[in-house]
PDB file of C-alpha atoms and ligand atoms in Angstrom:
ATOM      1  CA  MET A 219     -58.354  43.691 151.740  1.00 60.00           C
ATOM      2  CA  ALA A 220     -60.422  41.607 149.487  1.00 67.00           C
ATOM      3  CA  THR A 221     -64.208  42.943 150.282  1.00 71.00           C
ATOM      4  CA  VAL A 222     -67.603  41.631 148.711  1.00 74.00           C
ATOM      5  CA  GLY A 223     -70.537  44.225 148.513  1.00 82.00           C
ATOM      6  CA  GLU A 224     -70.959  47.252 151.252  1.00 91.00           C
ATOM      7  CA  ARG A 225     -73.990  47.934 152.579  1.00 94.00           C
ATOM      8  CA  ARG A 226     -75.292  50.134 155.353  1.00 96.00           C
ATOM      9  CA  GLU A 227     -77.257  49.296 158.781  1.00 95.00           C
ATOM     10  CA  ASP A 228     -78.832  51.038 161.793  1.00 93.00           C
ATOM     11  CA  TRP A 229     -77.912  50.025 164.552  1.00 91.00           C
ATOM     12  CA  ARG A 230     -79.108  51.338 168.241  1.00 90.00           C
ATOM     13  CA  GLY A 231     -79.694  54.714 166.741  1.00 94.00           C
ATOM     14  CA  GLU A 232     -76.094  55.047 164.664  1.00 94.00           C
ATOM     15  CA  GLU A 233     -74.998  54.394 160.940  1.00 96.00           C
ATOM     16  CA  TYR A 234     -72.875  51.219 160.531  1.00 97.00           C
ATOM     17  CA  VAL A 235     -71.060  50.641 156.686  1.00 96.00           C
ATOM     18  CA  ILE A 236     -70.787  46.670 156.978  1.00 96.00           C
ATOM     19  CA  ARG A 237     -68.959  45.340 154.332  1.00 95.00           C
ATOM     20  CA  GLY A 238     -67.942  41.651 153.297  1.00 95.00           C
ATOM     21  CA  VAL A 239     -64.188  40.188 153.609  1.00 95.00           C
ATOM     22  CA  THR A 240     -64.316  37.472 151.098  1.00 95.00           C
ATOM     23  CA  ALA A 241     -62.321  33.752 152.558  1.00 95.00           C
ATOM     24  CA  LEU A 242     -59.594  35.282 150.378  1.00 93.00           C
ATOM     25  CA  GLY A 243     -59.243  38.804 152.015  1.00 92.00           C
ATOM     26  CA  ALA A 244     -58.765  37.235 155.156  1.00 95.00           C
ATOM     27  CA  SER A 245     -55.271  36.578 155.584  1.00 94.00           C
ATOM     28  CA  LYS A 246     -55.151  37.993 159.470  1.00 95.00           C
ATOM     29  CA  ALA A 247     -57.055  36.228 162.430  1.00 97.00           C
ATOM     30  CA  TYR A 248     -59.104  39.029 164.505  1.00 97.00           C
ATOM     31  CA  ARG A 249     -61.370  39.492 167.313  1.00 97.00           C
ATOM     32  CA  CYS A 250     -65.428  39.157 166.815  1.00 97.00           C
ATOM     33  CA  PRO A 251     -66.796  42.100 169.650  1.00 95.00           C
ATOM     34  CA  GLY A 252     -70.190  39.785 169.087  1.00 93.00           C
ATOM     35  CA  CYS A 253     -69.304  36.378 171.177  1.00 95.00           C
ATOM     36  CA  ASP A 254     -65.725  37.098 171.980  1.00 95.00           C
ATOM     37  CA  GLN A 255     -64.294  34.810 169.422  1.00 96.00           C
ATOM     38  CA  GLU A 256     -61.485  34.772 167.098  1.00 97.00           C
ATOM     39  CA  VAL A 257     -62.400  35.436 163.315  1.00 97.00           C
ATOM     40  CA  ARG A 258     -60.126  32.580 161.633  1.00 97.00           C
ATOM     41  CA  ARG A 259     -58.256  32.805 159.000  1.00 96.00           C
ATOM     42  CA  GLY A 260     -60.105  32.361 155.584  1.00 97.00           C
ATOM     43  CA  MET A 261     -62.822  32.850 157.427  1.00 96.00           C
ATOM     44  CA  ALA A 262     -65.571  34.843 155.257  1.00 96.00           C
ATOM     45  CA  HIS A 263     -66.552  37.139 157.426  1.00 97.00           C
ATOM     46  CA  LEU A 264     -67.526  40.750 158.024  1.00 97.00           C
ATOM     47  CA  VAL A 265     -65.831  44.720 158.477  1.00 96.00           C
ATOM     48  CA  VAL A 266     -67.759  47.329 160.184  1.00 96.00           C
ATOM     49  CA  TRP A 267     -67.775  50.333 161.540  1.00 96.00           C
ATOM     50  CA  PRO A 268     -70.035  53.309 162.261  1.00 96.00           C
ATOM     51  CA  ALA A 269     -70.346  55.582 158.899  1.00 96.00           C
ATOM     52  CA  SER A 270     -69.873  58.164 161.582  1.00 96.00           C
ATOM     53  CA  GLY A 271     -65.903  56.651 161.944  1.00 95.00           C
ATOM     54  CA  SER A 272     -63.217  55.696 160.192  1.00 94.00           C
ATOM     55  CA  PRO A 273     -63.081  52.690 158.664  1.00 91.00           C
ATOM     56  CA  GLU A 274     -58.984  52.539 159.609  1.00 92.00           C
ATOM     57  CA  SER A 275     -59.488  52.636 163.523  1.00 95.00           C
ATOM     58  CA  ASP A 276     -63.232  52.301 164.053  1.00 96.00           C
ATOM     59  CA  ARG A 277     -63.723  49.211 161.936  1.00 96.00           C
ATOM     60  CA  ARG A 278     -64.377  45.238 163.254  1.00 96.00           C
ATOM     61  CA  HIS A 279     -64.451  42.158 162.087  1.00 97.00           C
ATOM     62  CA  TRP A 280     -67.362  40.215 162.684  1.00 97.00           C
ATOM     63  CA  HIS A 281     -68.265  36.749 162.216  1.00 97.00           C
ATOM     64  CA  SER A 282     -71.230  37.371 160.101  1.00 95.00           C
ATOM     65  CA  THR A 283     -74.297  35.186 161.912  1.00 95.00           C
ATOM     66  CA  CYS A 284     -73.003  37.627 164.922  1.00 96.00           C
ATOM     67  CA  TRP A 285     -73.265  40.291 163.272  1.00 95.00           C
ATOM     68  CA  ALA A 286     -76.927  39.616 162.102  1.00 94.00           C
ATOM     69  CA  ALA A 287     -77.481  38.305 165.996  1.00 93.00           C
ATOM     70  CA  ARG A 288     -75.726  41.273 167.255  1.00 91.00           C
ATOM     71  CA  ASP A 289     -78.363  42.750 169.722  1.00 85.00           C
ATOM     72  CA  ARG A 290     -78.687  39.022 171.306  1.00 81.00           C
ATOM     73  CA  ARG A 291     -74.616  38.679 170.860  1.00 61.00           C
ATOM     74  CA  SER A 292     -73.956  42.159 173.294  1.00 57.00           C
ATOM     75  CA  PRO A 293     -75.493  40.877 176.669  1.00 52.00           C
ATOM     76  CA  GLY A 294     -73.175  44.076 178.089  1.00 52.00           C
ATOM     77  CA  VAL A 295     -75.063  46.657 176.054  1.00 49.00           C
ATOM     78  CA  GLN A 296     -78.124  44.849 177.156  1.00 48.00           C
ATOM     79  CA  ARG A 297     -78.041  44.063 180.331  1.00 47.00           C
ATOM     80  CA  SER A 298     -77.677  48.084 181.088  1.00 49.00           C
ATOM     81  CA  ARG A 299     -80.214  49.000 178.874  1.00 52.00           C
ATOM     82  CA  SER A 300     -83.119  46.436 180.582  1.00 55.00           C
ATOM     83  CA  ALA A 301     -81.228  46.982 184.478  1.00 56.00           C
ATOM     84  CA  PRO A 302     -84.260  47.244 186.925  1.00 60.00           C
ATOM     85  CA  ARG A 303     -84.380  50.606 188.597  1.00 62.00           C
ATOM     86  CA  TYR A 304     -84.598  51.132 192.016  1.00 64.00           C
TER      87      TYR A 304
HETATM   88 ZN1   ZN B 425     -68.265  36.455 166.523  1.00 75.39          ZN
END
């Protein structure tokens, strides 16, 4: 897998490793967990995994825009967090 750069970001108290995948490196299609749409073959995107996890088994392929907007792109988690208490 051809990747470019690597950075770490905190998200919800956990540290994630983020790597860019070039268009040439995107030799397969993946499912983006942010929007549940396909990351098409040949599309530059990001591969992300928890720093405490394994890049082999825990990595997910995200559209770059979906990762950037991840807090808005996970309605399930957002909803449970902001759910009213009875
Ligand atoms: Zn996406």
